[in-house]
Amino acid sequence: MTNLNGKLNNKTMTIYDIKRMSEDKAPYFFERKTLKFFNQTLKDFSVKKLNEERYYISAPMRDSRGHQVGVTKRVFDVRTRELLNTEL
């Protein structure tokens, strides 16, 4: 989370924080239509702190029957506010 000065607090970020902070760089990534296409919700995403500047996010992708067909994986860079592709 950010405070009024735009600095990060020591609290671990949530997927909702990451969604808000990445909206200008990746406006469609967390859009309702995009999540629906992959049968995901924001609650499906897990967030793991890698270091002070990067967070790993992931969520299962499911088909129309609810079977997992893949995983969405990205690294969120706090400094650039970008969602980066990852090999993790």
XYZ file of N, CA and C in Angstrom:
264
model
N 0.830 -1.180 0.000
C 0.000 0.000 0.000
C 0.874 1.243 0.000
N 0.357 2.321 -0.533
C 1.111 3.564 -0.538
C 0.509 4.523 0.468
N 1.361 5.371 1.033
C 0.860 6.401 1.918
C 0.616 7.663 1.104
N 0.326 8.768 1.775
C -0.010 10.001 1.062
C 1.152 10.549 0.241
N 2.377 10.203 0.593
C 3.543 10.680 -0.148
C 3.913 9.770 -1.308
N 3.141 8.702 -1.542
C 3.434 7.776 -2.614
C 4.475 6.743 -2.247
N 4.884 6.709 -1.000
C 5.877 5.728 -0.540
C 5.161 4.460 -0.107
N 5.845 3.343 -0.242
C 5.272 2.068 0.183
C 5.354 1.919 1.687
N 4.270 1.446 2.272
C 4.282 1.074 3.677
C 4.920 -0.297 3.784
N 5.247 -0.741 4.975
C 5.851 -2.050 5.174
C 4.849 -3.187 5.013
N 3.584 -2.879 4.957
C 2.543 -3.891 4.808
C 2.677 -4.586 3.445
N 2.476 -5.892 3.436
C 2.504 -6.637 2.184
C 1.336 -6.188 1.302
N 1.604 -6.044 0.041
C 0.572 -5.596 -0.887
C -0.435 -6.712 -1.152
N -1.647 -6.310 -1.451
C -2.695 -7.246 -1.842
C -2.880 -7.163 -3.351
N -3.640 -8.088 -3.894
C -3.925 -8.051 -5.325
C -4.717 -6.787 -5.680
N -5.495 -6.282 -4.737
C -6.266 -5.061 -4.972
C -5.338 -3.847 -5.071
N -4.267 -3.819 -4.257
C -3.262 -2.761 -4.342
C -2.557 -2.818 -5.698
N -2.181 -4.020 -6.106
C -1.475 -4.199 -7.375
C -2.369 -3.813 -8.547
N -3.627 -4.175 -8.489
C -4.576 -3.798 -9.548
C -4.632 -2.275 -9.677
N -4.788 -1.607 -8.563
C -4.900 -0.155 -8.563
C -3.616 0.501 -9.079
N -2.465 0.004 -8.631
C -1.188 0.616 -9.002
C -0.785 0.336 -10.457
N -1.291 -0.750 -11.045
C -0.892 -1.113 -12.408
C -1.887 -0.659 -13.467
N -2.958 -0.002 -13.062
C -4.013 0.368 -14.017
C -3.523 1.213 -15.184
N -2.600 2.139 -14.944
C -2.158 2.993 -16.044
C -1.232 2.262 -17.018
N -0.474 1.254 -16.553
C 0.450 0.511 -17.421
C -0.199 -0.729 -18.053
N -1.164 -1.318 -17.350
C -1.835 -2.539 -17.845
C -3.340 -2.415 -17.587
N -4.004 -1.511 -18.305
C -5.406 -1.215 -18.004
C -6.375 -2.374 -18.209
N -6.033 -3.348 -19.031
C -6.968 -4.433 -19.322
C -6.671 -5.720 -18.560
N -5.532 -5.776 -17.880
C -5.119 -7.024 -17.241
C -6.136 -7.502 -16.205
N -6.625 -6.614 -15.366
C -7.579 -6.983 -14.316
C -9.012 -6.579 -14.661
N -9.258 -6.213 -15.912
C -10.605 -5.823 -16.339
C -11.567 -7.002 -16.175
N -12.795 -6.711 -15.851
C -13.806 -7.743 -15.611
C -13.914 -8.724 -16.782
N -13.915 -8.207 -18.024
C -14.028 -9.079 -19.206
C -12.826 -10.021 -19.328
N -11.643 -9.507 -19.029
C -10.429 -10.336 -19.105
C -10.484 -11.448 -18.076
N -10.822 -11.101 -16.847
C -10.911 -12.107 -15.787
C -11.984 -13.148 -16.116
N -13.099 -12.694 -16.638
C -14.180 -13.619 -16.989
C -13.735 -14.593 -18.092
N -12.979 -14.100 -19.071
C -12.500 -14.947 -20.158
C -11.665 -16.112 -19.626
N -10.846 -15.835 -18.612
C -9.995 -16.870 -18.024
C -10.647 -17.544 -16.818
N -11.930 -17.228 -16.582
C -12.696 -17.810 -15.478
C -11.985 -17.563 -14.143
N -11.596 -16.294 -13.925
C -10.877 -15.894 -12.725
C -11.601 -14.768 -12.010
N -11.279 -14.617 -10.732
C -11.668 -13.448 -9.956
C -10.402 -12.920 -9.285
N -10.471 -11.718 -8.769
C -9.310 -11.184 -8.060
C -8.953 -12.050 -6.855
N -9.942 -12.660 -6.241
C -9.690 -13.518 -5.079
C -8.893 -14.769 -5.434
N -8.866 -15.142 -6.714
C -8.083 -16.304 -7.156
C -6.577 -16.037 -7.128
N -6.180 -14.768 -7.137
C -4.769 -14.413 -7.222
C -4.078 -14.517 -5.870
N -2.908 -15.143 -5.887
C -2.058 -15.130 -4.699
C -0.946 -14.121 -4.955
N -0.459 -13.513 -3.879
C 0.582 -12.500 -3.959
C 1.709 -12.911 -3.022
N 2.934 -12.971 -3.574
C 4.103 -13.303 -2.758
C 5.162 -12.231 -2.958
N 5.656 -11.717 -1.856
C 6.693 -10.689 -1.907
C 8.026 -11.341 -2.246
N 8.656 -10.892 -3.336
C 9.963 -11.401 -3.729
C 11.078 -10.601 -3.061
N 10.908 -9.282 -3.046
C 11.826 -8.362 -2.372
C 11.091 -7.049 -2.179
N 11.796 -5.994 -1.818
C 11.137 -4.712 -1.536
C 10.487 -4.086 -2.769
N 10.900 -4.513 -3.950
C 10.425 -3.867 -5.168
C 9.582 -4.748 -6.075
N 9.523 -6.049 -5.794
C 8.805 -6.957 -6.701
C 7.932 -7.945 -5.949
N 6.765 -8.204 -6.568
C 5.801 -9.162 -6.037
C 5.425 -10.138 -7.137
N 5.346 -11.390 -6.784
C 4.931 -12.444 -7.723
C 3.439 -12.675 -7.529
N 2.669 -12.596 -8.625
C 1.229 -12.873 -8.543
C 0.915 -14.054 -9.455
N -0.055 -14.856 -9.037
C -0.469 -15.992 -9.869
C -1.920 -16.347 -9.561
N -2.562 -16.955 -10.570
C -3.939 -17.425 -10.424
C -4.191 -18.512 -11.463
N -4.955 -19.538 -11.081
C -5.278 -20.581 -12.052
C -6.224 -20.059 -13.139
N -6.010 -20.541 -14.376
C -6.931 -20.268 -15.487
C -7.791 -21.519 -15.643
N -9.095 -21.341 -15.805
C -10.005 -22.478 -15.906
C -10.838 -22.383 -17.181
N -11.225 -23.570 -17.692
C -12.116 -23.595 -18.849
C -13.558 -23.429 -18.366
N -14.502 -23.498 -19.281
C -15.911 -23.270 -18.945
C -16.480 -24.312 -18.000
N -15.825 -25.471 -17.907
C -16.282 -26.520 -16.981
C -15.603 -26.431 -15.618
N -14.686 -25.465 -15.470
C -14.007 -25.284 -14.199
C -12.708 -26.052 -14.066
N -12.285 -26.732 -15.128
C -11.021 -27.470 -15.088
C -9.851 -26.518 -15.333
N -8.810 -26.655 -14.541
C -7.643 -25.798 -14.706
C -6.926 -26.128 -16.010
N -6.657 -25.078 -16.801
C -5.987 -25.246 -18.090
C -4.665 -24.491 -18.157
N -4.318 -23.816 -17.095
C -3.070 -23.055 -17.066
C -3.006 -22.192 -15.829
N -1.992 -21.340 -15.792
C -1.797 -20.431 -14.660
C -1.355 -19.073 -15.193
N -1.987 -18.014 -14.714
C -1.537 -16.660 -14.990
C -0.425 -16.357 -14.004
N 0.744 -15.915 -14.514
C 1.884 -15.594 -13.657
C 2.500 -14.280 -14.119
N 2.723 -13.383 -13.180
C 3.375 -12.114 -13.478
C 4.186 -11.677 -12.271
N 5.141 -10.788 -12.523
C 5.874 -10.118 -11.452
C 5.499 -8.648 -11.536
N 5.049 -8.093 -10.414
C 4.702 -6.676 -10.357
C 5.898 -5.912 -9.811
N 6.357 -4.926 -10.591
C 7.469 -4.072 -10.185
C 6.898 -2.796 -9.583
N 7.153 -2.579 -8.304
C 6.595 -1.432 -7.585
C 7.120 -0.118 -8.156
N 8.387 -0.082 -8.538
C 8.993 1.159 -9.032
C 8.390 1.603 -10.357
N 8.229 0.663 -11.289
C 7.720 1.020 -12.620
C 6.214 0.830 -12.734
N 5.638 0.113 -11.761
C 4.207 -0.218 -11.746
C 3.801 -1.052 -12.950
N 4.733 -1.895 -13.403
C 4.478 -2.778 -14.539
C 4.280 -4.219 -14.088
N 3.466 -4.940 -14.861
C 3.294 -6.372 -14.683
C 4.191 -7.053 -15.706
N 5.237 -7.700 -15.222
C 6.239 -8.297 -16.093
C 5.980 -9.767 -16.306
N 6.236 -10.258 -17.513
C 6.167 -11.708 -17.764
C 7.252 -12.373 -16.954
N 7.006 -13.621 -16.570
C 7.952 -14.311 -15.721
C 8.094 -15.759 -16.124
N 9.202 -16.333 -15.798
C 9.453 -17.749 -16.009
C 9.301 -18.526 -14.707
N 8.943 -17.836 -13.627
C 8.789 -18.495 -12.323
C 7.649 -19.492 -12.320
